[in-house]
Every structure is written in structure tokens, then in C-alpha cells.
Amino acid sequence: MLHNQAELVRGASAQALSKARQNLPHTVFIDLTQHLLTLVEQHIGMPRWRGLRVVAADASDVRLTTRDATRRVIQFAKVFALYLPGVEMMLHATLYGTDTGERQMLFEHLDLLGKNDLLVLDRGYPASWLMAALQMRAIHFCMRIDSIGGAAVTTFLRSGAGEAIVTLPPPNRPDASDYENEQPRSKLRGILKQRELMI
């Protein structure tokens, strides 16, 4: 293109840019996110709690609208995300069908976490197999639990103690087999906070 200049200037029209964007693989956003997180770590620093990077996990229902040749198509899905609250950034996000549970989504992302992370989970995640899986991978976690945690949780809640070591039952055999959990029982520190149990 010529912009009132004596030499050519390379440029792209809006139409060409839109066409090129359609061929962009989704994996490029994963690479860009990792590059951005590396820059944040190098130049700003990642906030830490007692030396651990805090990572929050959650899933939300979303409605997606796409177009085919003749009409709009509305689809329902779930988006699962690992979020870094200290820098207000996403570590990773993935779309799922509505038939996938939040615990399964988290399990599929455990390789993104390590022993220097503190995973924060809401009350939708408690399960003995998941806690065993986190302990086997040496991933620190804080999870809200209510009375569905079984007899050990109920006993602790009724005790009136502020904190205690709680021994949770082992995963059942199908879960232990499906999720390759070898740990028979989970011993966790329970903290009572505003009448809710944190594990």
C-alpha cells in the first residue's frame, strides 16, 4: 500500500485480518498466557502466601451463540478456570460440555499445579478421592466442607473445637481405581471458620 509516501508500506485490511484470525489455532492463547505469566513473574513478581502461589479453581455455566449459514445456534457449556487472585489473571481456562462435573474438570488440570501452589476450592469439590489425589501429588489445598464430609467432619463440627486433625475415609474402590489413588485415608487439618469447615 502507498500512504502518500515514496515507498511501499506493508499492511492488512480488516477483511484479511478477520480471515487470518479464523485460521489461528486456539493453542496460541495457551502459549501467550504462559509467556505473559513469565513476564509478570520476571518484572512484577507473583504474590505469594507463606511462599505459595495461590490458585483458585471454579467452573461456571455459559451460553455460547454461534452462527451457521442460516441461523443463530445457542449452546450451553461450562467453563473451568484456574485463576491467580494475586495478579488477577487466568492461569488456564477450558470449555466443557454440560455433562462433565467440576471435580473431573479439576482432576484433568492437576498437572498445571505443583508443590509450590495453594489450591483454593469452594464447597462443590469435597470428595475423598479428590483429596487423596491432591495429597498424592503434594498439592497444598484449602477446601470448604459442610456436613456432607461424613462422620469425621460431623464429629469435628459438633466438638466445638477451633481446629483439629480430621481423618477422612478412603475413596471407594471404583474411585480409587479410576483415579489411581493409592492413599487409604486422608489426614487433614480442619479449621472451623464462621461455622464452616475449611480443610
PDB file of C-alpha atoms in Angstrom:
ATOM      1  CA  MET A   1       0.000   0.000   0.000  1.00  0.00           C
ATOM      2  CA  LEU A   2       1.069   3.602  -0.590  1.00  0.00           C
ATOM      3  CA  HIS A   3       0.398   6.099   2.202  1.00  0.00           C
ATOM      4  CA  ASN A   4       1.416   9.266   0.369  1.00  0.00           C
ATOM      5  CA  GLN A   5       4.936   8.008   0.573  1.00  0.00           C
ATOM      6  CA  ALA A   6       7.529   7.137  -1.974  1.00  0.00           C
ATOM      7  CA  GLU A   7       7.908   3.574  -0.722  1.00  0.00           C
ATOM      8  CA  LEU A   8       5.504   0.723  -0.068  1.00  0.00           C
ATOM      9  CA  VAL A   9       4.185   0.088   3.438  1.00  0.00           C
ATOM     10  CA  ARG A  10       3.004  -3.399   4.363  1.00  0.00           C
ATOM     11  CA  GLY A  11      -0.493  -3.501   5.843  1.00  0.00           C
ATOM     12  CA  ALA A  12      -3.555  -5.713   6.174  1.00  0.00           C
ATOM     13  CA  SER A  13      -7.175  -4.868   5.572  1.00  0.00           C
ATOM     14  CA  ALA A  14      -9.840  -5.634   8.187  1.00  0.00           C
ATOM     15  CA  GLN A  15     -11.172  -8.412   5.952  1.00  0.00           C
ATOM     16  CA  ALA A  16      -7.734 -10.014   5.575  1.00  0.00           C
ATOM     17  CA  LEU A  17      -7.157  -9.805   9.329  1.00  0.00           C
ATOM     18  CA  SER A  18     -10.528 -11.438  10.034  1.00  0.00           C
ATOM     19  CA  LYS A  19      -9.790 -14.250   7.590  1.00  0.00           C
ATOM     20  CA  ALA A  20      -6.353 -14.864   9.091  1.00  0.00           C
ATOM     21  CA  ARG A  21      -7.802 -14.891  12.602  1.00  0.00           C
ATOM     22  CA  GLN A  22     -10.156 -17.734  11.645  1.00  0.00           C
ATOM     23  CA  ASN A  23      -7.126 -19.930  10.946  1.00  0.00           C
ATOM     24  CA  LEU A  24      -5.454 -19.105  14.268  1.00  0.00           C
ATOM     25  CA  PRO A  25      -5.152 -22.273  16.391  1.00  0.00           C
ATOM     26  CA  HIS A  26      -6.610 -21.995  19.896  1.00  0.00           C
ATOM     27  CA  THR A  27      -3.330 -23.283  21.354  1.00  0.00           C
ATOM     28  CA  VAL A  28      -1.703 -19.923  20.603  1.00  0.00           C
ATOM     29  CA  PHE A  29      -3.630 -18.426  23.529  1.00  0.00           C
ATOM     30  CA  ILE A  30      -2.162 -21.031  25.884  1.00  0.00           C
ATOM     31  CA  ASP A  31       1.338 -20.082  24.742  1.00  0.00           C
ATOM     32  CA  LEU A  32       0.579 -16.354  25.038  1.00  0.00           C
ATOM     33  CA  THR A  33      -0.784 -16.809  28.558  1.00  0.00           C
ATOM     34  CA  GLN A  34       2.320 -18.696  29.665  1.00  0.00           C
ATOM     35  CA  HIS A  35       4.567 -16.043  28.110  1.00  0.00           C
ATOM     36  CA  LEU A  36       2.624 -13.276  29.863  1.00  0.00           C
ATOM     37  CA  LEU A  37       2.821 -15.080  33.214  1.00  0.00           C
ATOM     38  CA  THR A  38       6.573 -15.474  32.758  1.00  0.00           C
ATOM     39  CA  LEU A  39       6.897 -11.721  32.125  1.00  0.00           C
ATOM     40  CA  VAL A  40       4.787 -10.944  35.206  1.00  0.00           C
ATOM     41  CA  GLU A  41       6.995 -13.216  37.316  1.00  0.00           C
ATOM     42  CA  GLN A  42      10.173 -11.596  35.972  1.00  0.00           C
ATOM     43  CA  HIS A  43       9.179  -7.942  36.124  1.00  0.00           C
ATOM     44  CA  ILE A  44       6.470  -7.642  38.779  1.00  0.00           C
ATOM     45  CA  GLY A  45       6.662 -10.783  40.860  1.00  0.00           C
ATOM     46  CA  MET A  46       3.927 -13.254  41.716  1.00  0.00           C
ATOM     47  CA  PRO A  47       2.270 -12.526  45.080  1.00  0.00           C
ATOM     48  CA  ARG A  48       2.639 -15.453  47.477  1.00  0.00           C
ATOM     49  CA  TRP A  49       1.107 -16.558  50.750  1.00  0.00           C
ATOM     50  CA  ARG A  50       3.729 -18.122  53.002  1.00  0.00           C
ATOM     51  CA  GLY A  51       5.816 -18.869  49.929  1.00  0.00           C
ATOM     52  CA  LEU A  52       2.945 -20.463  47.987  1.00  0.00           C
ATOM     53  CA  ARG A  53       1.296 -19.192  44.810  1.00  0.00           C
ATOM     54  CA  VAL A  54      -2.460 -19.015  45.452  1.00  0.00           C
ATOM     55  CA  VAL A  55      -4.580 -20.593  42.697  1.00  0.00           C
ATOM     56  CA  ALA A  56      -8.389 -20.579  42.801  1.00  0.00           C
ATOM     57  CA  ALA A  57     -10.407 -23.126  40.808  1.00  0.00           C
ATOM     58  CA  ASP A  58     -14.045 -22.929  39.801  1.00  0.00           C
ATOM     59  CA  ALA A  59     -16.466 -23.633  36.982  1.00  0.00           C
ATOM     60  CA  SER A  60     -19.374 -21.606  35.609  1.00  0.00           C
ATOM     61  CA  ASP A  61     -22.214 -22.244  33.196  1.00  0.00           C
ATOM     62  CA  VAL A  62     -22.013 -20.255  29.965  1.00  0.00           C
ATOM     63  CA  ARG A  63     -24.230 -19.766  26.939  1.00  0.00           C
ATOM     64  CA  LEU A  64     -22.460 -19.696  23.594  1.00  0.00           C
ATOM     65  CA  THR A  65     -24.009 -18.200  20.477  1.00  0.00           C
ATOM     66  CA  THR A  66     -22.662 -19.176  17.074  1.00  0.00           C
ATOM     67  CA  ARG A  67     -23.971 -18.763  13.551  1.00  0.00           C
ATOM     68  CA  ASP A  68     -24.294 -21.288  10.792  1.00  0.00           C
ATOM     69  CA  ALA A  69     -25.281 -20.436   7.221  1.00  0.00           C
ATOM     70  CA  THR A  70     -28.913 -19.642   8.080  1.00  0.00           C
ATOM     71  CA  ARG A  71     -29.449 -19.058  11.785  1.00  0.00           C
ATOM     72  CA  ARG A  72     -28.059 -18.435  15.232  1.00  0.00           C
ATOM     73  CA  VAL A  73     -27.220 -21.518  17.290  1.00  0.00           C
ATOM     74  CA  ILE A  74     -27.277 -21.323  21.072  1.00  0.00           C
ATOM     75  CA  GLN A  75     -25.314 -23.911  23.014  1.00  0.00           C
ATOM     76  CA  PHE A  76     -24.822 -24.375  26.721  1.00  0.00           C
ATOM     77  CA  ALA A  77     -21.448 -25.297  28.165  1.00  0.00           C
ATOM     78  CA  LYS A  78     -19.265 -24.983  31.246  1.00  0.00           C
ATOM     79  CA  VAL A  79     -16.009 -23.120  31.538  1.00  0.00           C
ATOM     80  CA  PHE A  80     -13.464 -24.313  34.093  1.00  0.00           C
ATOM     81  CA  ALA A  81     -10.710 -21.938  35.155  1.00  0.00           C
ATOM     82  CA  LEU A  82      -7.617 -21.804  37.310  1.00  0.00           C
ATOM     83  CA  TYR A  83      -7.320 -18.206  38.472  1.00  0.00           C
ATOM     84  CA  LEU A  84      -4.462 -16.300  40.105  1.00  0.00           C
ATOM     85  CA  PRO A  85      -6.144 -13.842  42.513  1.00  0.00           C
ATOM     86  CA  GLY A  86      -2.910 -12.068  43.431  1.00  0.00           C
ATOM     87  CA  VAL A  87      -2.378 -10.732  39.905  1.00  0.00           C
ATOM     88  CA  GLU A  88      -5.992 -11.049  38.676  1.00  0.00           C
ATOM     89  CA  MET A  89      -5.007 -13.337  35.791  1.00  0.00           C
ATOM     90  CA  MET A  90      -6.154 -16.680  34.430  1.00  0.00           C
ATOM     91  CA  LEU A  91      -3.646 -19.491  34.670  1.00  0.00           C
ATOM     92  CA  HIS A  92      -5.768 -21.657  32.380  1.00  0.00           C
ATOM     93  CA  ALA A  93      -9.375 -21.954  31.177  1.00  0.00           C
ATOM     94  CA  THR A  94     -11.138 -24.766  29.312  1.00  0.00           C
ATOM     95  CA  LEU A  95     -14.623 -25.265  27.864  1.00  0.00           C
ATOM     96  CA  TYR A  96     -16.535 -28.446  28.704  1.00  0.00           C
ATOM     97  CA  GLY A  97     -19.882 -29.966  27.873  1.00  0.00           C
ATOM     98  CA  THR A  98     -22.614 -29.680  30.486  1.00  0.00           C
ATOM     99  CA  ASP A  99     -22.296 -33.366  31.426  1.00  0.00           C
ATOM    100  CA  THR A 100     -18.796 -33.027  32.971  1.00  0.00           C
ATOM    101  CA  GLY A 101     -18.557 -32.482  36.733  1.00  0.00           C
ATOM    102  CA  GLU A 102     -16.354 -29.833  38.366  1.00  0.00           C
ATOM    103  CA  ARG A 103     -14.258 -32.415  40.211  1.00  0.00           C
ATOM    104  CA  GLN A 104     -13.437 -34.195  36.969  1.00  0.00           C
ATOM    105  CA  MET A 105     -12.513 -30.873  35.352  1.00  0.00           C
ATOM    106  CA  LEU A 106     -10.150 -30.081  38.214  1.00  0.00           C
ATOM    107  CA  PHE A 107      -8.604 -33.556  38.108  1.00  0.00           C
ATOM    108  CA  GLU A 108      -7.770 -33.054  34.428  1.00  0.00           C
ATOM    109  CA  HIS A 109      -5.853 -29.857  35.319  1.00  0.00           C
ATOM    110  CA  LEU A 110      -3.796 -31.100  38.271  1.00  0.00           C
ATOM    111  CA  ASP A 111      -0.656 -31.320  36.126  1.00  0.00           C
ATOM    112  CA  LEU A 112      -0.682 -27.493  35.969  1.00  0.00           C
ATOM    113  CA  LEU A 113      -0.213 -27.335  39.741  1.00  0.00           C
ATOM    114  CA  GLY A 114       2.735 -28.213  41.942  1.00  0.00           C
ATOM    115  CA  LYS A 115       4.052 -28.327  45.477  1.00  0.00           C
ATOM    116  CA  ASN A 116       4.594 -24.542  45.499  1.00  0.00           C
ATOM    117  CA  ASP A 117       0.898 -23.832  44.870  1.00  0.00           C
ATOM    118  CA  LEU A 118      -2.021 -23.429  47.283  1.00  0.00           C
ATOM    119  CA  LEU A 119      -5.243 -24.506  45.589  1.00  0.00           C
ATOM    120  CA  VAL A 120      -8.392 -22.798  46.932  1.00  0.00           C
ATOM    121  CA  LEU A 121     -11.673 -24.657  46.382  1.00  0.00           C
ATOM    122  CA  ASP A 122     -15.312 -23.953  47.165  1.00  0.00           C
ATOM    123  CA  ARG A 123     -17.858 -26.351  48.654  1.00  0.00           C
ATOM    124  CA  GLY A 124     -18.615 -28.073  45.333  1.00  0.00           C
ATOM    125  CA  TYR A 125     -15.349 -30.019  45.375  1.00  0.00           C
ATOM    126  CA  PRO A 126     -15.151 -32.170  48.549  1.00  0.00           C
ATOM    127  CA  ALA A 127     -14.636 -35.841  47.701  1.00  0.00           C
ATOM    128  CA  SER A 128     -12.335 -38.328  49.393  1.00  0.00           C
ATOM    129  CA  TRP A 129     -10.828 -39.432  46.049  1.00  0.00           C
ATOM    130  CA  LEU A 130     -10.034 -35.836  45.064  1.00  0.00           C
ATOM    131  CA  MET A 131      -8.392 -35.045  48.402  1.00  0.00           C
ATOM    132  CA  ALA A 132      -6.366 -38.247  48.124  1.00  0.00           C
ATOM    133  CA  ALA A 133      -5.327 -37.274  44.581  1.00  0.00           C
ATOM    134  CA  LEU A 134      -4.189 -33.833  45.768  1.00  0.00           C
ATOM    135  CA  GLN A 135      -2.208 -35.324  48.643  1.00  0.00           C
ATOM    136  CA  MET A 136      -0.557 -37.901  46.373  1.00  0.00           C
ATOM    137  CA  ARG A 137       0.640 -35.038  44.151  1.00  0.00           C
ATOM    138  CA  ALA A 138       1.804 -32.983  47.171  1.00  0.00           C
ATOM    139  CA  ILE A 139      -0.513 -30.107  46.170  1.00  0.00           C
ATOM    140  CA  HIS A 140      -1.459 -27.869  49.104  1.00  0.00           C
ATOM    141  CA  PHE A 141      -5.155 -27.051  49.203  1.00  0.00           C
ATOM    142  CA  CYS A 142      -7.840 -25.262  51.205  1.00  0.00           C
ATOM    143  CA  MET A 143     -11.393 -26.509  50.674  1.00  0.00           C
ATOM    144  CA  ARG A 144     -14.744 -25.521  52.178  1.00  0.00           C
ATOM    145  CA  ILE A 145     -16.638 -28.506  53.561  1.00  0.00           C
ATOM    146  CA  ASP A 146     -20.057 -28.805  55.195  1.00  0.00           C
ATOM    147  CA  SER A 147     -21.838 -31.723  56.795  1.00  0.00           C
ATOM    148  CA  ILE A 148     -21.563 -33.842  53.635  1.00  0.00           C
ATOM    149  CA  GLY A 149     -17.974 -34.615  54.652  1.00  0.00           C
ATOM    150  CA  GLY A 150     -19.017 -37.732  56.586  1.00  0.00           C
ATOM    151  CA  ALA A 151     -18.837 -38.794  60.207  1.00  0.00           C
ATOM    152  CA  ALA A 152     -15.371 -37.333  60.852  1.00  0.00           C
ATOM    153  CA  VAL A 153     -16.492 -33.871  59.708  1.00  0.00           C
ATOM    154  CA  THR A 154     -19.754 -34.085  61.682  1.00  0.00           C
ATOM    155  CA  THR A 155     -17.859 -35.096  64.839  1.00  0.00           C
ATOM    156  CA  PHE A 156     -15.466 -32.184  64.459  1.00  0.00           C
ATOM    157  CA  LEU A 157     -18.265 -29.685  63.848  1.00  0.00           C
ATOM    158  CA  ARG A 158     -20.072 -30.859  66.989  1.00  0.00           C
ATOM    159  CA  SER A 159     -16.919 -30.803  69.100  1.00  0.00           C
ATOM    160  CA  GLY A 160     -16.772 -27.015  69.269  1.00  0.00           C
ATOM    161  CA  ALA A 161     -13.002 -27.106  68.689  1.00  0.00           C
ATOM    162  CA  GLY A 162     -11.436 -24.383  66.565  1.00  0.00           C
ATOM    163  CA  GLU A 163      -9.198 -26.818  64.706  1.00  0.00           C
ATOM    164  CA  ALA A 164      -8.217 -30.474  64.681  1.00  0.00           C
ATOM    165  CA  ILE A 165      -6.641 -33.190  62.565  1.00  0.00           C
ATOM    166  CA  VAL A 166      -9.513 -34.881  60.734  1.00  0.00           C
ATOM    167  CA  THR A 167      -9.140 -38.361  59.260  1.00  0.00           C
ATOM    168  CA  LEU A 168     -11.412 -38.804  56.261  1.00  0.00           C
ATOM    169  CA  PRO A 169     -12.496 -42.201  54.947  1.00  0.00           C
ATOM    170  CA  PRO A 170     -10.617 -43.685  51.994  1.00  0.00           C
ATOM    171  CA  PRO A 171     -12.029 -43.400  48.474  1.00  0.00           C
ATOM    172  CA  ASN A 172     -14.351 -46.216  47.484  1.00  0.00           C
ATOM    173  CA  ARG A 173     -12.835 -48.915  45.282  1.00  0.00           C
ATOM    174  CA  PRO A 174     -14.237 -47.711  41.927  1.00  0.00           C
ATOM    175  CA  ASP A 175     -12.983 -44.150  42.570  1.00  0.00           C
ATOM    176  CA  ALA A 176      -9.617 -45.401  43.824  1.00  0.00           C
ATOM    177  CA  SER A 177      -9.256 -47.439  40.636  1.00  0.00           C
ATOM    178  CA  ASP A 178     -10.497 -44.723  38.262  1.00  0.00           C
ATOM    179  CA  TYR A 179      -8.281 -42.008  39.738  1.00  0.00           C
ATOM    180  CA  GLU A 180      -5.306 -44.226  40.674  1.00  0.00           C
ATOM    181  CA  ASN A 181      -5.437 -43.313  44.351  1.00  0.00           C
ATOM    182  CA  GLU A 182      -3.206 -45.458  46.490  1.00  0.00           C
ATOM    183  CA  GLN A 183      -3.568 -43.467  49.696  1.00  0.00           C
ATOM    184  CA  PRO A 184      -6.020 -45.299  52.007  1.00  0.00           C
ATOM    185  CA  ARG A 185      -7.073 -42.348  54.179  1.00  0.00           C
ATOM    186  CA  SER A 186      -6.596 -38.591  54.149  1.00  0.00           C
ATOM    187  CA  LYS A 187      -5.399 -36.901  57.335  1.00  0.00           C
ATOM    188  CA  LEU A 188      -6.122 -33.215  57.049  1.00  0.00           C
ATOM    189  CA  ARG A 189      -6.136 -30.152  59.261  1.00  0.00           C
ATOM    190  CA  GLY A 190      -9.662 -28.901  59.813  1.00  0.00           C
ATOM    191  CA  ILE A 191     -10.308 -25.282  60.804  1.00  0.00           C
ATOM    192  CA  LEU A 192     -13.730 -24.060  61.894  1.00  0.00           C
ATOM    193  CA  LYS A 193     -14.365 -20.581  60.482  1.00  0.00           C
ATOM    194  CA  GLN A 194     -17.727 -18.886  60.864  1.00  0.00           C
ATOM    195  CA  ARG A 195     -19.452 -22.243  61.380  1.00  0.00           C
ATOM    196  CA  GLU A 196     -17.971 -23.673  58.189  1.00  0.00           C
ATOM    197  CA  LEU A 197     -15.176 -26.195  57.982  1.00  0.00           C
ATOM    198  CA  MET A 198     -12.031 -25.499  55.989  1.00  0.00           C
ATOM    199  CA  ILE A 199      -9.810 -28.487  55.133  1.00  0.00           C
TER     200      ILE A 199
END
